[in-house]
mmCIF file of C-alpha atoms in Angstrom:
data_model
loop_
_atom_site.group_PDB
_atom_site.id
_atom_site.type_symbol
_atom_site.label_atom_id
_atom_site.label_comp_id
_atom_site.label_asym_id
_atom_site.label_seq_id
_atom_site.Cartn_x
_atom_site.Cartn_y
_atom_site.Cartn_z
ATOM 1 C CA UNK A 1 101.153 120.754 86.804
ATOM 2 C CA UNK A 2 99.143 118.411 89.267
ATOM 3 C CA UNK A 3 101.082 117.128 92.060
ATOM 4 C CA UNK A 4 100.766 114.175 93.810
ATOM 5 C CA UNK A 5 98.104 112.867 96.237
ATOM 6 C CA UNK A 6 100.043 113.077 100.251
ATOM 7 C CA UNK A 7 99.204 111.141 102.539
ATOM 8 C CA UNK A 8 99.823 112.093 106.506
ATOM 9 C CA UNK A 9 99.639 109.951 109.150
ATOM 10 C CA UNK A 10 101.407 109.651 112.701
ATOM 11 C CA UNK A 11 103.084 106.287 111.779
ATOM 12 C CA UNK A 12 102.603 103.359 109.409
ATOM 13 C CA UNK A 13 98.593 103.837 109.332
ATOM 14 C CA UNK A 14 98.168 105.488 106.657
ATOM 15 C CA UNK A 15 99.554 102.890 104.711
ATOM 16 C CA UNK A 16 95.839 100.973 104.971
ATOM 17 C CA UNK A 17 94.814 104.276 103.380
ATOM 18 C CA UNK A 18 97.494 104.028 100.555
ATOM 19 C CA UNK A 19 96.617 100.710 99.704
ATOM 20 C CA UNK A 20 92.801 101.661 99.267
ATOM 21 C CA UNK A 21 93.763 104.557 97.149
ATOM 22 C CA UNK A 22 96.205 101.986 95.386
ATOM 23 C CA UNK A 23 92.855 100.398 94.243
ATOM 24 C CA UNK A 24 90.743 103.189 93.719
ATOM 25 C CA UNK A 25 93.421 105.568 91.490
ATOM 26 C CA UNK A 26 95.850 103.318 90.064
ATOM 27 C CA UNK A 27 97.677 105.691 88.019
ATOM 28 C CA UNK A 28 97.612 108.424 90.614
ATOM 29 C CA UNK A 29 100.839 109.676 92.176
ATOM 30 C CA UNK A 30 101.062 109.252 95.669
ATOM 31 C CA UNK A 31 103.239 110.726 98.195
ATOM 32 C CA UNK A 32 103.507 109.365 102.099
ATOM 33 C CA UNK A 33 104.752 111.677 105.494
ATOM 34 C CA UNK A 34 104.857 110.554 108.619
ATOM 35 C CA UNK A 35 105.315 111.987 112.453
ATOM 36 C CA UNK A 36 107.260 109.108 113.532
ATOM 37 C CA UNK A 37 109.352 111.217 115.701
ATOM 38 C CA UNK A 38 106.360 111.680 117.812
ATOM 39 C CA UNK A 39 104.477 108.552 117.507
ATOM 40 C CA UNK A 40 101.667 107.845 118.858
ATOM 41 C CA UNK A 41 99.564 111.072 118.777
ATOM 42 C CA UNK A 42 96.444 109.275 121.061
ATOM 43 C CA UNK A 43 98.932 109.503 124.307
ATOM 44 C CA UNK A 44 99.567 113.638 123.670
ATOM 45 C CA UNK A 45 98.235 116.595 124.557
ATOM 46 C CA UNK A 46 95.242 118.224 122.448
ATOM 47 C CA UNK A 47 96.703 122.121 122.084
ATOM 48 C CA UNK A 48 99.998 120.803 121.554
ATOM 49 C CA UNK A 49 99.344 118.403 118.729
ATOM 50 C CA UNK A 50 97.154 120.451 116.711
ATOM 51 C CA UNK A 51 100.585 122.721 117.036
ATOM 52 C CA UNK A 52 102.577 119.767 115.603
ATOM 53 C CA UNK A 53 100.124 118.684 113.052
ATOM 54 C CA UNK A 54 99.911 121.935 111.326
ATOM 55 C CA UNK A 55 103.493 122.279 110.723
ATOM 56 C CA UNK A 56 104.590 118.782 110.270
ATOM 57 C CA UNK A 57 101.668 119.113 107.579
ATOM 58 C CA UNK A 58 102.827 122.105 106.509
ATOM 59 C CA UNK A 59 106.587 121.068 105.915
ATOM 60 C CA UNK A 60 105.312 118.249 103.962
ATOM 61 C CA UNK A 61 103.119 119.339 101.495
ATOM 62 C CA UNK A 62 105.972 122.426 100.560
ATOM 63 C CA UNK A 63 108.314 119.210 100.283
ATOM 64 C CA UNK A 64 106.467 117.078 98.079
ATOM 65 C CA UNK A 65 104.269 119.898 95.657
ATOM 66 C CA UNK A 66 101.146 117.753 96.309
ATOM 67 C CA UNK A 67 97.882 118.527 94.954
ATOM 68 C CA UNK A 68 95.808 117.177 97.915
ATOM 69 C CA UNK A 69 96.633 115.986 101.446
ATOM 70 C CA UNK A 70 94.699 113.094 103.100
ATOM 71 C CA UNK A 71 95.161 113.233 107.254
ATOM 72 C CA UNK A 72 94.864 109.293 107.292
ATOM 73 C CA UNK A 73 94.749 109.566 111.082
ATOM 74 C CA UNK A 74 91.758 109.889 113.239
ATOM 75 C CA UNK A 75 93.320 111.222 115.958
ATOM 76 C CA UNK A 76 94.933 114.462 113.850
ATOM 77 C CA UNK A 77 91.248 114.921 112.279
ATOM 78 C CA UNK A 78 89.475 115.012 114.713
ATOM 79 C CA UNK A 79 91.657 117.961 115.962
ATOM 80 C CA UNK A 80 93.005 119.438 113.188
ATOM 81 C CA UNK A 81 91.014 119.614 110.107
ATOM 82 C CA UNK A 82 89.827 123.000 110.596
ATOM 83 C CA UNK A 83 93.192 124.131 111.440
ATOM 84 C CA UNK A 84 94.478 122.781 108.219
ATOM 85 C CA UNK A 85 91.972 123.767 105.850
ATOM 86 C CA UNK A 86 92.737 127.586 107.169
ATOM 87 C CA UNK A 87 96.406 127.199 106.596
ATOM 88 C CA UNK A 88 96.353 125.717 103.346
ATOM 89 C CA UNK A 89 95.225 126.548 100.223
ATOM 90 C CA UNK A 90 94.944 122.637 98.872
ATOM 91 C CA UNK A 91 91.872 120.440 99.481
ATOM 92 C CA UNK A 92 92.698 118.517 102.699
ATOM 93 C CA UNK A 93 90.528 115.202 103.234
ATOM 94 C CA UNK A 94 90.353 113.446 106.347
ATOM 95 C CA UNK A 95 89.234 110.238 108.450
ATOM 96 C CA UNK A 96 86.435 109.435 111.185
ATOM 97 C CA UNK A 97 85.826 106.293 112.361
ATOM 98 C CA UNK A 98 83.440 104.310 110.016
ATOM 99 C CA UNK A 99 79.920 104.708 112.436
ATOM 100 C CA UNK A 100 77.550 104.909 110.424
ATOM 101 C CA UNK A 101 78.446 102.180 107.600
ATOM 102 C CA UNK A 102 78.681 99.973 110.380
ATOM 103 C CA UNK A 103 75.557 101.066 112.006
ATOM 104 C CA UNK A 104 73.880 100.375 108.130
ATOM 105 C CA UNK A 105 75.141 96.792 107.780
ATOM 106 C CA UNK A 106 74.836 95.212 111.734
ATOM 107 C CA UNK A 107 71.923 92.816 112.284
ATOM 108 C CA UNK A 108 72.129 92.408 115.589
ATOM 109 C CA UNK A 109 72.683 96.153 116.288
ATOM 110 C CA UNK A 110 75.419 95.524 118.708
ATOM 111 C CA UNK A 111 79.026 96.947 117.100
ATOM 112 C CA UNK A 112 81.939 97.125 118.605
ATOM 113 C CA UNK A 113 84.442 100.248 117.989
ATOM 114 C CA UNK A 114 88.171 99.341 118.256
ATOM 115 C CA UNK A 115 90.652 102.116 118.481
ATOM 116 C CA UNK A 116 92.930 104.269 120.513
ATOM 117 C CA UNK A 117 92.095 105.756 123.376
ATOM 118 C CA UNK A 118 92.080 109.499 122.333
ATOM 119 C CA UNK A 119 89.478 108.026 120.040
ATOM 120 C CA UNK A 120 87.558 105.930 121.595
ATOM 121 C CA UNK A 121 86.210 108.819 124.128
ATOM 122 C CA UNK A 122 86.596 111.985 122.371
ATOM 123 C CA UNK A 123 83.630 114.264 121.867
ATOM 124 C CA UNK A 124 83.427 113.888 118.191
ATOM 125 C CA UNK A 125 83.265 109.848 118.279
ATOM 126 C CA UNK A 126 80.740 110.400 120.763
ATOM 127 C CA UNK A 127 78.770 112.398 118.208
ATOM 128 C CA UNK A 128 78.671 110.020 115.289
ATOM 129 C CA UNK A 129 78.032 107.405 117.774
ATOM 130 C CA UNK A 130 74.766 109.488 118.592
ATOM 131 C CA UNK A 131 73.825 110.486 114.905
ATOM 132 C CA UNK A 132 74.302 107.594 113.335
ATOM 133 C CA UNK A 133 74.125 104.198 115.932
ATOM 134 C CA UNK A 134 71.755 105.903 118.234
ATOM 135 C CA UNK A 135 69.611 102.351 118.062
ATOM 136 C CA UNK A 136 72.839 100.435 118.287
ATOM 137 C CA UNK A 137 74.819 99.240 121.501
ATOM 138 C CA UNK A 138 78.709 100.137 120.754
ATOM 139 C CA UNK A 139 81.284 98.651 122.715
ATOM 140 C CA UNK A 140 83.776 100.897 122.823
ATOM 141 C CA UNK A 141 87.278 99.281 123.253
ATOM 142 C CA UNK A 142 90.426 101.134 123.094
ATOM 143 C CA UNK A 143 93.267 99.591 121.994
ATOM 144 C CA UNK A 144 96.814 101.661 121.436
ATOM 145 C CA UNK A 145 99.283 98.059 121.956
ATOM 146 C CA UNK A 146 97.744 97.354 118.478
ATOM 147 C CA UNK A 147 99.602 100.537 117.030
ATOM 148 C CA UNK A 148 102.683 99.245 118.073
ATOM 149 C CA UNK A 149 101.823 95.701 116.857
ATOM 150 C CA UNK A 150 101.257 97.257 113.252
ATOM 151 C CA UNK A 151 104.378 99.327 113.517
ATOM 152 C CA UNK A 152 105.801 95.865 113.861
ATOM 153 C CA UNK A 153 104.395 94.252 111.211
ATOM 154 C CA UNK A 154 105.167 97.329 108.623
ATOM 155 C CA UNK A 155 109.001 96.962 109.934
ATOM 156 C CA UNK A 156 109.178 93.127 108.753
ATOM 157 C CA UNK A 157 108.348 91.733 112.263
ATOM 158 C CA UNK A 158 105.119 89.178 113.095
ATOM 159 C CA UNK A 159 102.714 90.570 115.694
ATOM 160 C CA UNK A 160 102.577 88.968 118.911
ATOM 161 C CA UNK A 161 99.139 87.132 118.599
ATOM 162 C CA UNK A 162 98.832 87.037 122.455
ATOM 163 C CA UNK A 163 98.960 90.920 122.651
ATOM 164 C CA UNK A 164 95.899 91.011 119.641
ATOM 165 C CA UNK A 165 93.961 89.017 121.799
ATOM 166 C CA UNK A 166 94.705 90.734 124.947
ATOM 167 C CA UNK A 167 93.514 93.988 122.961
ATOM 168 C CA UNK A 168 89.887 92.223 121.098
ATOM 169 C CA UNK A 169 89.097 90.367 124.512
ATOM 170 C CA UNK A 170 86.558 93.337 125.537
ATOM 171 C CA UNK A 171 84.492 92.535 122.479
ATOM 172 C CA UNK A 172 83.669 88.844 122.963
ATOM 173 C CA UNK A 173 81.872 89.340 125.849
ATOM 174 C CA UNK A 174 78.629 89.607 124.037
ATOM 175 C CA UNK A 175 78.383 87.267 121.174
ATOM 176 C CA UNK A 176 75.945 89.158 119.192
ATOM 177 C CA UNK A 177 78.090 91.438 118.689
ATOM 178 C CA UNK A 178 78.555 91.581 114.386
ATOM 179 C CA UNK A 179 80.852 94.330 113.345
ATOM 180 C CA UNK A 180 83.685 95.870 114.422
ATOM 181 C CA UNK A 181 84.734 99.455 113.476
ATOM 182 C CA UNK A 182 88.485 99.377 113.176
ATOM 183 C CA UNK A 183 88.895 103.416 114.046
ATOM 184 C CA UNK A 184 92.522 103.890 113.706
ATOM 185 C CA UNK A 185 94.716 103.496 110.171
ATOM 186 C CA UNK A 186 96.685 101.030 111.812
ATOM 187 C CA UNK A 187 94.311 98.929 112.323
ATOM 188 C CA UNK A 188 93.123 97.670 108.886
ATOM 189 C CA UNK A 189 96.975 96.485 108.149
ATOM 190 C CA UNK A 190 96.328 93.636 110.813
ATOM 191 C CA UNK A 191 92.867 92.659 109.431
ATOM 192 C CA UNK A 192 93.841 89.021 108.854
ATOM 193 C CA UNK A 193 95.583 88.295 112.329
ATOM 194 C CA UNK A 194 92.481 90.300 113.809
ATOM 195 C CA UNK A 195 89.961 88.347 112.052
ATOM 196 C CA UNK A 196 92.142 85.136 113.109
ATOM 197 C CA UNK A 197 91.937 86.384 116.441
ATOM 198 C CA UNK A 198 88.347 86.450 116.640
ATOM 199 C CA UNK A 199 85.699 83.697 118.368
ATOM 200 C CA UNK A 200 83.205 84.266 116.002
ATOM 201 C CA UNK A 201 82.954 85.702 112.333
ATOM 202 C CA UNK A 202 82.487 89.737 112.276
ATOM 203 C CA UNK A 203 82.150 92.009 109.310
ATOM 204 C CA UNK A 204 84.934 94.307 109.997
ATOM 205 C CA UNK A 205 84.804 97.867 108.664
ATOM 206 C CA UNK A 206 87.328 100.620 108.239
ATOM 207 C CA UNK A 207 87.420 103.801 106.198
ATOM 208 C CA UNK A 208 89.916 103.227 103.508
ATOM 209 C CA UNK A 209 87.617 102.978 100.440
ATOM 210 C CA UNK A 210 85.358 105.976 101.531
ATOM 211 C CA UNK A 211 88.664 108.164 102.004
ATOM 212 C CA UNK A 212 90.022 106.878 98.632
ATOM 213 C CA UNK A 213 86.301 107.674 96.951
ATOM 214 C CA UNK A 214 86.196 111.044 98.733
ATOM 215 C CA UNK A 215 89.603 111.650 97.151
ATOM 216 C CA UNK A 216 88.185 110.835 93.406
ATOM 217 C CA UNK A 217 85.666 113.320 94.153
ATOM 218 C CA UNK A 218 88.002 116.201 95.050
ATOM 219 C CA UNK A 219 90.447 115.945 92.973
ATOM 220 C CA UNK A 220 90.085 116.876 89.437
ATOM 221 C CA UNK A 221 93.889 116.597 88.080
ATOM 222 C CA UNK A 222 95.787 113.649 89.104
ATOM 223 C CA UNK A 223 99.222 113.666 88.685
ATOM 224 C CA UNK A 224 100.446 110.480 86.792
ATOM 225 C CA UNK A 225 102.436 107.654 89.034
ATOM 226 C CA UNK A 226 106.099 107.260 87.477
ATOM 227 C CA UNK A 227 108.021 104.750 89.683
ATOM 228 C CA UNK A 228 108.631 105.053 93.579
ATOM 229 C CA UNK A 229 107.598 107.914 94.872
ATOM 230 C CA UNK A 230 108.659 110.231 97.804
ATOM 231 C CA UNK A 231 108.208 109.608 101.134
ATOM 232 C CA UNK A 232 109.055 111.626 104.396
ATOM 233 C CA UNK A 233 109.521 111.165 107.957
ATOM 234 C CA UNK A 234 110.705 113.359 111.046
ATOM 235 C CA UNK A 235 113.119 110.700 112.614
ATOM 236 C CA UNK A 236 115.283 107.960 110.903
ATOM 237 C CA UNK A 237 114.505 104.584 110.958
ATOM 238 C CA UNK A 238 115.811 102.050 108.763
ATOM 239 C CA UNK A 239 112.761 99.819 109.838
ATOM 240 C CA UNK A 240 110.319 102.233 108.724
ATOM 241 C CA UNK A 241 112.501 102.478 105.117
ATOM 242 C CA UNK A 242 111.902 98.786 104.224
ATOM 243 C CA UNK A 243 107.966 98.830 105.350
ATOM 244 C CA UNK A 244 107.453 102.025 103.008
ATOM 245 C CA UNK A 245 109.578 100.083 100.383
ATOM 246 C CA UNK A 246 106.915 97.295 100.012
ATOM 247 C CA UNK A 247 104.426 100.224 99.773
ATOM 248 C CA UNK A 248 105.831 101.811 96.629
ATOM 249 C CA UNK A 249 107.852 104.391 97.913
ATOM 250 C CA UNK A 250 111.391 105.786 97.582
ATOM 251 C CA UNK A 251 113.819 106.049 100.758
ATOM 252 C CA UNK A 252 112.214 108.635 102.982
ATOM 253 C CA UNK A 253 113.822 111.960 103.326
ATOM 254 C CA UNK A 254 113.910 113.974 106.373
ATOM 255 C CA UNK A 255 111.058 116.753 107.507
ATOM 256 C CA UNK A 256 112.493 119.776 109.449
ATOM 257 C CA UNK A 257 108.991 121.145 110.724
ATOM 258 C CA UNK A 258 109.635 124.898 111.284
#
């Protein structure tokens, strides 16, 4: 029997994922895990967290008897996807930060690319930056306080506004700049205060739908959605309970990575 779709994230990010898949499969049955016990990934080191990745990953997907896991974290992709498609025998889709649509809709060719800072400057960025915006200028702004400002928001608490604008004030500076790739999963949950935030209107782009398309494509049997459905984090916090609540899913129950 198919099992259901899991998504993996550090935090609350993948959440922005969930709700694209939400849209995309209805009826499919969804599972969420998170790392909170070790959020935020971008501020770790590389060896270590494709370590921690693996069997956090691991633990989950023996937990919830899922038929697909989605890394809904740029961060843990770009280090880990080979990793996890050697340990485990389920397709395993993940996230990059959303270049080249960007690159394909800008008229001005100036694009800004807002995420954390083990994103913003890591090799592989770098590389879709060159393959696919190679005629663009890209700001690159990194920008972890917005992690914790979407933590915040998940847990039932406004964001401070003068910490958003603290974090987009890098990208005003030229105002031809169009689009702005929002390259971490939290992102995309503040779109409206972000879009408030900003001087001027900018197509903002993140890689929910492709993930949830990509998903479609992969997986052949989706398990039916019956009511809430699990959830599972590595530390407990009632805060985190509510926010995956809203999101459709049951009380979280604890991971014991091996």
């Amino acid at each position: 029997m198919a099992g259901p779709i899991l998504v993996f994230d550090s935090g609350v990010g993948g959440l922005s994922v969930v709700r694209a898949l939400r849209r995309c499969l209805p009826e499919a049955a969804l599972a969420y895990a998170c790392d909170n016990a070790m959020l935020p990934y971008g501020q770790r080191e590389d060896a270590w967290l494709v370590q921690r990745i693996r069997v956090v990953c691991e633990a989950a997907v023996a937990a919830s008897g899922c038929s697909a896991l989605v890394v809904a974290c740029n961060t843990a992709s770009t280090l880990a996807l080979d990793v996890l498609r050697a340990s485990l025998t389920i397709p395993v889709v993940g996230t990059v930060p959303a270049i080249k649509p960007a690159a394909g809709i800008s008229r001005t060719r100036h694009i800004g690319l807002l995420a954390t800072s083990a994103t913003v400057s890591r090799p592989y960025t770098l590389q879709l930056i060159r393959d696919f915006a190679a005629d663009c200028r890209v700001t690159r702004v990194a920008a972890d306080a917005l992690v914790r400002e979407a933590e915040r928001l998940v847990a039932g608490e406004p964001p401070h506004r003068a910490i958003l604008h603290r974090a987009l004030a890098p990208l005003w500076e030229d105002p031809h700049l169009d689009t702005v790739v929002l390259g971490c999963t939290h992102f995309p949950l503040l779109a409206p205060w972000l879009a408030e935030a900003a001087p001027w209107q900018v197509s903002w782009i993140d890689s929910g739908e492709a993930i949830a398309r990509r998903v479609g494509q992969v997986v052949t049997a989706l398990a039916p959605r019956q009511g809430d459905e699990p959830s599972f984090v590595t530390a407990p916090d009632e805060r985190l309970d509510r926010g995956l609540a809203d999101f459709g899913f049951a009380p979280p129950r604890l991971l014991h990575p091996a």
